[in-house]
């Protein structure tokens, strides 16, 4: 069980939540919901103890596993080590032991320290760590051939499985997952749902994916109105209950205000007269009824609109016989296409099918990106006249340099732009006022994505290339993106697993299969009816 009492968290003038008390019970599966920037990741860090709340306290089980929102954080490590890192004190001891052994000469103090470290390793079951980790990985369908590879060499679905193994390492009593379905294809999400339905500790998962939440969770803890309220049921049930409670509160408030107005009218009329005791009692009544302003919901929709500075030539991109392999594995096997200005192509298919690779093959050959160290094995790419590319990579968070303010980060991409225009764009993307002065380090996952959109709005490219832009985004932002892409007059290449987006945006499809890329000239609905 995890119990939270009177927890408060605010940053500057922004209150995330105030005086929250709640409990999470074993055997139940909780969704933690709220719009981008509501404080979900922050709350999860408070639950895990990574962050101290400004007020209040948390009681947690001794062993719990965590999956962070940043799935690229372990890219530099081997798969098996990443899993073992799930036990922090064990990993620290193993790491220090290795560093002492690597010294050319060992001092007496080093010898003593080694003894202590062996003690920790023994207590934490360290001698069985590699085999325990291997068993977990096998259970999660990660073949042994991958155990010694670097995390950066694996694709999205595999990474999540490995990070889950990390979270599960050491049999935790509670599992805290921050957006586990990001970057997963549909089949992998179904796999994860089944997996979580069989977990019997306390599960708390953050997600913006309502289908996933509805199928996995038994309760929903929603962050809104500066507090956290736990509802019974999945996402849809939460939305229904929340709307009902809200409209009841609003109508009660309206009635009270009407009553107060009547009483005040009486007081005004007779205040100077003889009915002083009645006036006094009515004054008391007014005090009692005084309505608190209802806290406002923090659900807001950004306004996205992509313009182009100048259109590209009629042929936006042409390429012939592209080939790319990683070691033995051929990912792109002689693919050719010609893309006309204004087309919107969706790249769809399973994790690891080669969608990102294809985009990178094209980008690496763009004249403005000659520093790109990605190489293709064979093929010709020719970019159209004045092709000006805006690229939103899969790991967009990493493109936002820390140590700047939001305004500074954005302004650098077009230093000649007026600061009012920069602020205007930020405002429409929900970074108004103080938010513009926020440090880039502090941004939430969704805020990072929103800021990356600001760059595309500011720089006005005529070809937009998106690699899974909806991961991390809340529903309002996904809708805004959908509308913006439909209205954009330039050329779009879009990788996504979001079927609404594919359905409404694509004019052409590239469906990645095991045996190659299927080109379909037409929208998703037609492709679907052709399948059946
Ligand atoms: N150190 C900090 N200083 C100031 N503001 C901060 C700091 N850390 C976080 N914030 C702000 O607190 C808010 C909550 O952040 P958090 O990462 O918890 O959001 P979230 O609900 O997980 O959002 P998302 O859905 O985008 O992941 C954000 O507006 C964020 O910018
Ligand atoms: Mg978050």
XYZ file of C-alpha atoms and ligand atoms in Angstrom:
564
model
C 0.000 0.000 0.000
C 1.147 3.531 -0.718
C -0.375 6.284 1.355
C -0.119 9.980 0.785
C -1.075 12.561 3.401
C -1.513 16.291 2.982
C 0.939 16.575 0.113
C 1.374 19.983 -1.510
C 3.507 20.882 -4.519
C 3.855 24.204 -6.311
C 6.411 25.837 -8.568
C 6.503 29.611 -8.228
C 2.935 30.817 -8.526
C 1.792 27.602 -10.183
C 0.017 25.248 -7.802
C 0.177 21.673 -9.058
C -1.801 20.208 -6.164
C -2.547 21.195 -2.614
C -3.201 19.156 0.496
C -3.669 15.838 -1.257
C -4.396 12.751 0.821
C -5.069 9.421 -0.810
C -4.118 5.751 -0.706
C -3.206 3.195 -3.340
C -4.173 -0.345 -2.389
C -2.472 -3.620 -3.412
C -4.260 -5.560 -6.113
C -5.765 -2.408 -7.604
C -4.525 -0.790 -10.791
C -4.579 2.999 -10.848
C -4.405 5.325 -13.830
C -2.856 8.706 -13.039
C -4.335 11.235 -15.453
C -4.279 14.947 -16.224
C -3.280 17.241 -19.093
C 0.338 17.954 -20.076
C 2.118 19.795 -17.301
C -0.537 18.946 -14.679
C 2.073 17.341 -12.440
C 1.705 13.603 -13.107
C 5.416 12.852 -13.395
C 6.067 15.136 -10.439
C 3.524 13.277 -8.317
C 5.010 9.935 -9.324
C 8.467 11.154 -8.293
C 7.004 12.156 -4.940
C 5.501 8.671 -4.602
C 8.848 7.047 -5.351
C 10.750 9.399 -3.046
C 12.855 10.931 -5.809
C 11.320 14.303 -5.016
C 10.443 15.722 -1.584
C 7.005 17.329 -1.456
C 6.908 20.867 -0.080
C 4.448 19.680 2.539
C 3.029 16.368 3.665
C 4.326 12.829 3.596
C 4.260 9.526 1.777
C 4.470 6.001 3.188
C 5.659 3.477 0.611
C 6.591 -0.210 0.516
C 10.269 -1.132 0.793
C 10.479 -2.469 -2.742
C 8.896 -0.796 -5.713
C 9.799 -0.581 -9.373
C 9.755 2.559 -11.505
C 9.556 3.130 -15.258
C 10.435 6.718 -16.131
C 8.907 8.833 -18.893
C 12.283 9.161 -20.660
C 12.771 5.836 -22.409
C 16.050 6.943 -23.936
C 17.801 7.521 -20.585
C 19.688 4.216 -20.569
C 20.868 4.260 -24.178
C 24.551 4.110 -23.194
C 24.238 0.881 -21.152
C 24.125 -2.822 -21.925
C 20.703 -4.454 -21.772
C 21.535 -6.774 -18.885
C 23.092 -3.933 -16.844
C 20.053 -1.760 -17.446
C 17.915 -4.440 -15.797
C 20.256 -4.823 -12.814
C 20.191 -1.053 -12.283
C 16.627 -1.615 -11.088
C 18.278 -2.408 -7.746
C 20.016 0.899 -7.078
C 22.163 -0.002 -4.081
C 23.314 -3.233 -5.712
C 24.214 -1.424 -8.910
C 26.157 1.278 -7.055
C 28.138 -1.386 -5.184
C 28.910 -3.404 -8.349
C 29.972 -0.257 -10.140
C 32.303 0.881 -7.359
C 33.790 -2.616 -7.037
C 34.607 -2.631 -10.727
C 36.290 0.764 -10.517
C 38.482 -0.359 -7.614
C 39.515 -3.523 -9.480
C 40.414 -1.422 -12.506
C 42.995 0.613 -10.541
C 46.614 -0.164 -11.387
C 47.444 -0.298 -7.668
C 45.165 -0.939 -4.733
C 45.639 0.830 -1.402
C 44.744 -0.613 2.012
C 41.659 1.572 2.102
C 40.604 0.141 -1.265
C 40.976 -3.349 0.161
C 38.770 -2.493 3.142
C 36.199 -0.893 0.892
C 36.108 -4.003 -1.314
C 35.199 -6.023 1.753
C 32.282 -3.719 2.537
C 31.124 -3.799 -1.059
C 31.144 -7.605 -1.164
C 28.884 -7.448 1.895
C 26.372 -5.235 0.105
C 26.485 -7.362 -3.044
C 25.825 -10.480 -0.940
C 22.908 -8.897 0.954
C 21.300 -7.729 -2.269
C 21.522 -11.154 -3.979
C 24.132 -9.717 -6.287
C 25.742 -13.060 -7.144
C 22.552 -14.188 -8.821
C 21.863 -10.790 -10.401
C 22.853 -11.649 -13.960
C 20.900 -14.883 -13.993
C 17.856 -13.296 -12.301
C 17.920 -10.514 -14.884
C 18.246 -13.041 -17.705
C 15.194 -14.941 -16.437
C 13.132 -11.751 -16.361
C 14.247 -10.793 -19.877
C 13.415 -14.241 -21.198
C 9.961 -13.901 -19.652
C 9.501 -10.603 -21.467
C 10.527 -12.108 -24.809
C 13.953 -10.505 -25.120
C 16.217 -13.132 -26.739
C 19.574 -13.876 -25.165
C 21.404 -12.585 -28.236
C 20.347 -9.066 -27.222
C 21.409 -9.210 -23.564
C 24.873 -7.785 -24.209
C 23.844 -5.215 -26.812
C 23.615 -1.508 -26.035
C 20.153 -0.104 -25.320
C 20.602 2.464 -28.113
C 20.683 -0.376 -30.667
C 17.222 -1.626 -29.737
C 13.894 -0.380 -31.004
C 11.050 1.152 -29.013
C 9.018 -1.930 -28.117
C 12.083 -3.833 -26.970
C 13.292 -0.899 -24.883
C 10.031 -0.741 -22.985
C 10.184 -4.464 -22.265
C 13.720 -4.062 -20.904
C 12.787 -1.056 -18.795
C 9.858 -3.069 -17.441
C 12.311 -5.823 -16.540
C 14.325 -3.146 -14.741
C 11.237 -2.028 -12.834
C 10.381 -5.654 -11.964
C 13.913 -6.597 -10.917
C 13.862 -7.624 -7.236
C 10.108 -8.457 -7.116
C 8.619 -5.071 -6.194
C 5.393 -4.715 -4.206
C 4.407 -1.697 -6.258
C 4.991 -0.699 -9.857
C 5.053 2.947 -10.939
C 4.951 3.444 -14.712
C 5.214 6.821 -16.448
C 3.684 6.634 -19.955
C 4.702 3.038 -20.733
C 2.875 2.944 -24.092
C 4.791 5.778 -25.734
C 6.454 4.578 -28.942
C 4.720 1.188 -28.772
C 2.806 -0.224 -31.715
C -0.672 -1.650 -31.148
C 0.431 -5.277 -30.773
C 2.991 -4.324 -28.142
C 0.392 -2.284 -26.268
C -1.907 -5.328 -26.183
C 0.973 -7.392 -24.862
C 1.603 -4.806 -22.115
C -2.089 -4.715 -21.176
C -2.137 -8.488 -20.663
C 1.060 -8.323 -18.703
C -0.237 -5.641 -16.330
C -3.586 -7.352 -15.838
C -1.616 -10.231 -14.324
C 0.489 -8.122 -11.972
C -0.747 -8.511 -8.402
C 1.007 -5.701 -6.516
C -0.096 -2.070 -6.523
C 0.077 -0.643 -10.022
C 0.086 3.080 -10.769
C 0.420 4.070 -14.413
C 0.440 7.446 -16.106
C -0.902 7.535 -19.651
C -2.653 9.739 -22.216
C -3.944 6.647 -24.029
C -7.588 6.178 -23.081
C -7.928 2.734 -24.655
C -4.986 1.506 -22.634
C -6.284 3.061 -19.401
C -9.781 1.700 -19.927
C -8.517 -1.801 -20.425
C -5.972 -1.894 -17.599
C -7.060 0.275 -14.688
C -9.558 -0.301 -11.880
C -9.288 3.262 -10.515
C -8.338 6.659 -11.844
C -6.501 9.325 -9.869
C -7.050 12.536 -11.815
C -4.982 15.685 -11.322
C -7.123 18.746 -11.940
C -8.564 21.748 -10.105
C -5.264 21.848 -8.158
C -5.986 18.593 -6.424
C -6.053 14.848 -7.034
C -9.351 12.998 -6.923
C -9.570 9.225 -7.159
C -12.527 7.815 -9.064
C -13.571 4.169 -9.361
C -13.208 2.797 -12.869
C -11.145 3.487 -15.958
C -10.619 6.684 -17.930
C -14.080 6.974 -19.491
C -15.821 6.375 -16.182
C -13.633 9.044 -14.599
C -14.586 11.590 -17.262
C -18.279 10.857 -16.739
C -18.108 11.033 -12.944
C -15.994 14.162 -13.105
C -18.456 15.975 -15.362
C -21.362 15.031 -13.096
C -19.638 16.167 -9.928
C -18.581 19.355 -11.653
C -22.007 20.295 -12.902
C -23.528 19.575 -9.489
C -20.948 21.834 -7.841
C -21.604 24.529 -10.387
C -25.351 24.455 -9.912
C -24.996 24.458 -6.125
C -22.700 27.430 -6.436
C -25.169 29.250 -8.663
C -27.999 28.672 -6.173
C -25.908 29.923 -3.297
C -24.994 33.039 -5.203
C -28.618 33.748 -5.901
C -29.437 33.369 -2.207
C -26.549 35.659 -1.250
C -27.776 38.296 -3.688
C -31.260 38.210 -2.108
C -29.869 38.504 1.408
C -27.589 41.361 0.389
C -30.514 43.195 -1.113
C -32.369 42.925 2.196
C -29.310 44.126 4.110
C -28.876 47.120 1.804
C -32.520 48.089 2.122
C -32.806 47.869 5.905
C -29.270 48.451 7.131
C -30.035 51.988 8.223
C -33.476 51.145 9.590
C -34.996 49.567 12.661
C -34.701 45.906 11.773
C -31.122 45.711 12.979
C -31.276 42.215 14.495
C -32.660 40.798 11.258
C -29.949 42.581 9.313
C -27.246 41.155 11.588
C -28.534 37.622 11.275
C -28.658 37.972 7.490
C -25.095 39.277 7.467
C -24.052 36.121 9.341
C -25.956 34.005 6.871
C -24.131 35.654 3.969
C -20.784 34.935 5.618
C -21.744 31.320 6.013
C -22.840 30.975 2.401
C -19.951 32.926 0.905
C -19.036 30.875 -2.184
C -15.498 29.916 -2.855
C -14.640 30.411 -6.476
C -14.459 26.967 -7.991
C -10.886 26.164 -8.981
C -10.492 26.241 -12.743
C -9.745 23.122 -14.736
C -6.271 23.095 -16.221
C -7.416 21.367 -19.400
C -6.557 23.722 -22.278
C -6.133 23.319 -26.007
C -3.070 24.761 -27.740
C -3.539 26.443 -31.105
C -1.217 24.962 -33.718
C -0.871 26.331 -37.220
C 2.009 25.522 -39.539
C 2.708 27.999 -42.332
C 5.412 27.859 -44.970
C 7.718 30.755 -45.634
C 7.784 29.844 -49.344
C 6.566 26.684 -51.076
C 9.109 24.134 -52.274
C 9.422 23.105 -55.922
C 6.699 20.840 -57.302
C 8.785 17.737 -56.675
C 9.444 17.824 -52.979
C 11.555 14.659 -52.665
C 12.547 11.933 -55.074
C 14.569 8.860 -54.236
C 15.618 5.631 -55.915
C 16.616 2.207 -54.682
C 17.337 3.114 -51.072
C 19.073 0.394 -49.108
C 20.015 0.229 -45.469
C 21.084 -2.675 -43.247
C 22.233 -2.897 -39.666
C 24.704 -5.784 -39.559
C 22.917 -8.845 -40.910
C 19.498 -7.254 -40.804
C 18.260 -5.515 -43.936
C 15.773 -2.811 -43.011
C 15.209 -0.939 -46.287
C 15.580 -3.127 -49.341
C 15.553 -1.010 -52.471
C 12.676 1.441 -51.970
C 11.934 4.225 -54.485
C 9.356 7.006 -54.470
C 8.562 10.431 -55.746
C 6.734 12.863 -53.475
C 4.853 15.837 -54.867
C 4.453 19.102 -52.991
C 1.393 19.062 -50.726
C 1.224 15.294 -50.277
C 0.804 13.951 -46.765
C 2.302 10.506 -46.365
C 1.819 8.405 -43.235
C 4.386 5.737 -42.434
C 2.734 2.962 -40.465
C 3.778 -0.456 -39.237
C 5.162 -2.410 -36.334
C 7.961 -1.356 -34.007
C 11.312 -1.972 -35.639
C 9.962 -2.144 -39.192
C 12.257 0.648 -40.427
C 10.105 3.788 -40.417
C 12.614 5.953 -38.550
C 15.450 4.499 -40.615
C 13.798 5.521 -43.860
C 13.288 9.081 -42.619
C 16.891 9.265 -41.514
C 18.121 8.000 -44.902
C 16.298 10.893 -46.551
C 17.340 13.508 -44.000
C 21.003 12.505 -44.111
C 21.057 13.474 -47.789
C 19.555 16.919 -47.297
C 22.096 19.652 -48.122
C 21.416 21.512 -44.832
C 22.155 18.439 -42.793
C 25.565 17.459 -44.144
C 26.786 17.045 -40.538
C 24.375 14.144 -40.052
C 26.603 11.089 -39.490
C 23.916 8.635 -40.596
C 24.941 6.805 -43.770
C 22.850 4.867 -46.252
C 24.200 1.769 -47.977
C 22.960 2.621 -51.459
C 20.469 4.787 -53.347
C 19.952 8.323 -54.606
C 17.956 11.012 -52.858
C 17.141 14.287 -54.522
C 15.447 17.053 -52.595
C 13.295 19.505 -54.499
C 14.031 23.147 -55.224
C 14.139 25.195 -51.984
C 13.128 22.218 -49.880
C 13.182 23.545 -46.345
C 12.724 20.756 -43.808
C 11.334 20.866 -40.290
C 12.153 17.647 -38.438
C 10.529 16.401 -35.249
C 12.573 13.362 -34.180
C 11.295 10.489 -32.062
C 13.357 11.612 -29.076
C 12.395 15.267 -29.430
C 13.005 15.962 -25.732
C 16.743 15.524 -26.275
C 16.784 18.336 -28.853
C 15.808 20.864 -26.186
C 19.011 22.076 -24.620
C 18.935 22.579 -20.855
C 20.065 25.792 -19.189
C 17.934 28.210 -21.231
C 14.563 29.791 -20.705
C 11.722 28.732 -22.967
C 11.839 32.114 -24.741
C 15.615 31.940 -25.273
C 15.462 28.426 -26.647
C 12.814 29.331 -29.192
C 14.279 32.685 -30.216
C 17.634 31.160 -31.211
C 16.019 29.490 -34.250
C 15.106 32.830 -35.743
C 17.155 35.552 -34.009
C 15.801 38.231 -36.350
C 12.196 37.550 -35.294
C 10.572 40.135 -33.029
C 10.356 39.080 -29.427
C 6.593 39.844 -29.467
C 6.133 37.328 -32.259
C 8.127 34.742 -30.347
C 6.007 35.368 -27.266
C 2.852 35.245 -29.348
C 3.689 31.771 -30.615
C 4.542 30.631 -27.112
C 1.239 32.028 -25.846
C -0.831 30.154 -28.414
C 1.041 27.003 -27.396
C 0.141 27.544 -23.712
C 3.412 29.055 -22.542
C 2.001 32.447 -21.674
C 3.378 35.006 -19.217
C 5.661 33.448 -16.595
C 5.769 30.168 -18.456
C 8.082 31.750 -21.031
C 10.677 32.361 -18.325
C 10.616 28.738 -17.230
C 13.870 26.787 -17.503
C 14.022 24.262 -20.348
C 15.268 21.660 -17.839
C 11.982 21.836 -15.925
C 9.669 21.053 -18.853
C 7.380 18.036 -18.769
C 7.316 15.542 -21.656
C 4.293 17.140 -23.293
C 5.648 20.656 -22.776
C 8.854 19.660 -24.575
C 6.869 18.415 -27.541
C 4.793 21.611 -27.533
C 7.943 23.712 -27.529
C 9.331 21.715 -30.458
C 6.113 22.555 -32.358
C 6.765 26.236 -31.581
C 10.056 25.948 -33.469
C 8.236 24.581 -36.535
C 5.657 27.359 -36.311
C 8.397 29.986 -36.063
C 10.715 28.713 -38.789
C 7.963 27.955 -41.341
C 9.480 25.013 -43.254
C 7.777 23.709 -46.407
C 8.360 20.011 -45.625
C 7.428 18.663 -42.209
C 8.840 15.347 -41.042
C 7.386 13.946 -37.829
C 8.507 10.785 -36.056
C 5.772 9.808 -33.584
C 4.808 13.328 -32.526
C 1.867 12.254 -30.351
C 3.847 10.333 -27.724
C 3.697 12.468 -24.552
C 0.846 14.665 -25.895
C -2.504 14.984 -24.135
C -5.783 14.595 -26.058
C -6.280 18.311 -26.615
C -2.821 18.724 -28.109
C -3.239 15.674 -30.373
C -6.471 17.165 -31.720
C -4.808 20.505 -32.332
C -1.970 18.785 -34.196
C -4.419 16.805 -36.296
C -6.218 19.961 -37.424
C -2.939 21.778 -38.103
C -1.635 18.973 -40.312
C -4.837 18.844 -42.328
C -4.612 22.579 -43.015
C -0.882 22.711 -43.773
C -0.149 23.402 -47.432
C 3.375 21.984 -47.521
C 4.471 18.358 -47.691
C 4.212 16.010 -44.715
C 5.925 12.740 -43.809
C 4.447 11.368 -40.600
C 5.244 8.256 -38.567
C 2.506 7.474 -36.089
C 0.582 4.660 -34.395
C -2.410 6.965 -33.864
C -5.126 5.698 -36.196
C -7.273 8.805 -35.995
C -4.343 10.816 -37.233
C -3.565 8.350 -40.026
C -7.214 8.318 -41.027
C -7.674 12.076 -41.132
C -4.299 13.327 -42.323
C -2.847 10.872 -44.850
C -3.263 11.272 -48.596
C -0.895 8.348 -49.204
C 0.291 5.437 -47.061
C 3.510 3.565 -46.732
C 2.701 0.415 -44.802
C 5.828 -1.307 -43.503
C 5.555 -5.111 -43.562
C 8.097 -7.828 -42.829
C 8.614 -8.350 -46.542
C 8.860 -4.724 -47.612
C 7.014 -1.442 -47.898
C 3.536 -1.385 -49.411
C 2.626 1.888 -51.118
C -1.040 2.820 -51.147
C -2.192 5.842 -53.085
C -5.182 6.968 -51.075
C -6.527 7.510 -47.572
C -6.565 5.000 -44.747
C -10.283 4.187 -45.014
C -9.773 2.961 -48.586
C -6.706 0.986 -47.606
C -8.693 -0.650 -44.821
C -11.571 -1.683 -47.038
C -9.054 -3.108 -49.477
C -7.578 -5.225 -46.647
C -10.932 -6.832 -45.866
N 12.009 22.455 -11.149
C 10.931 23.024 -11.677
N 10.753 24.358 -11.687
C 9.664 24.944 -12.201
N 8.662 24.252 -12.783
C 8.754 22.927 -12.801
C 9.889 22.230 -12.269
N 9.699 20.907 -12.467
C 8.509 20.790 -13.087
N 7.942 21.988 -13.304
C 6.648 22.256 -13.936
O 5.649 21.537 -13.230
C 4.634 21.123 -14.118
C 4.370 19.635 -13.950
O 5.400 18.866 -14.557
P 5.252 17.292 -14.764
O 6.449 16.817 -15.472
O 4.929 16.673 -13.464
O 3.956 17.223 -15.714
P 3.184 15.973 -16.303
O 1.798 15.993 -15.782
O 3.963 14.745 -16.114
O 3.085 16.373 -17.860
P 3.273 15.486 -19.204
O 1.938 14.900 -19.501
O 3.598 16.519 -20.224
O 4.360 14.511 -18.979
C 5.092 21.514 -15.513
O 4.444 22.702 -15.906
C 6.581 21.723 -15.349
O 7.057 22.649 -16.288
Mg 5.022 13.463 -17.379
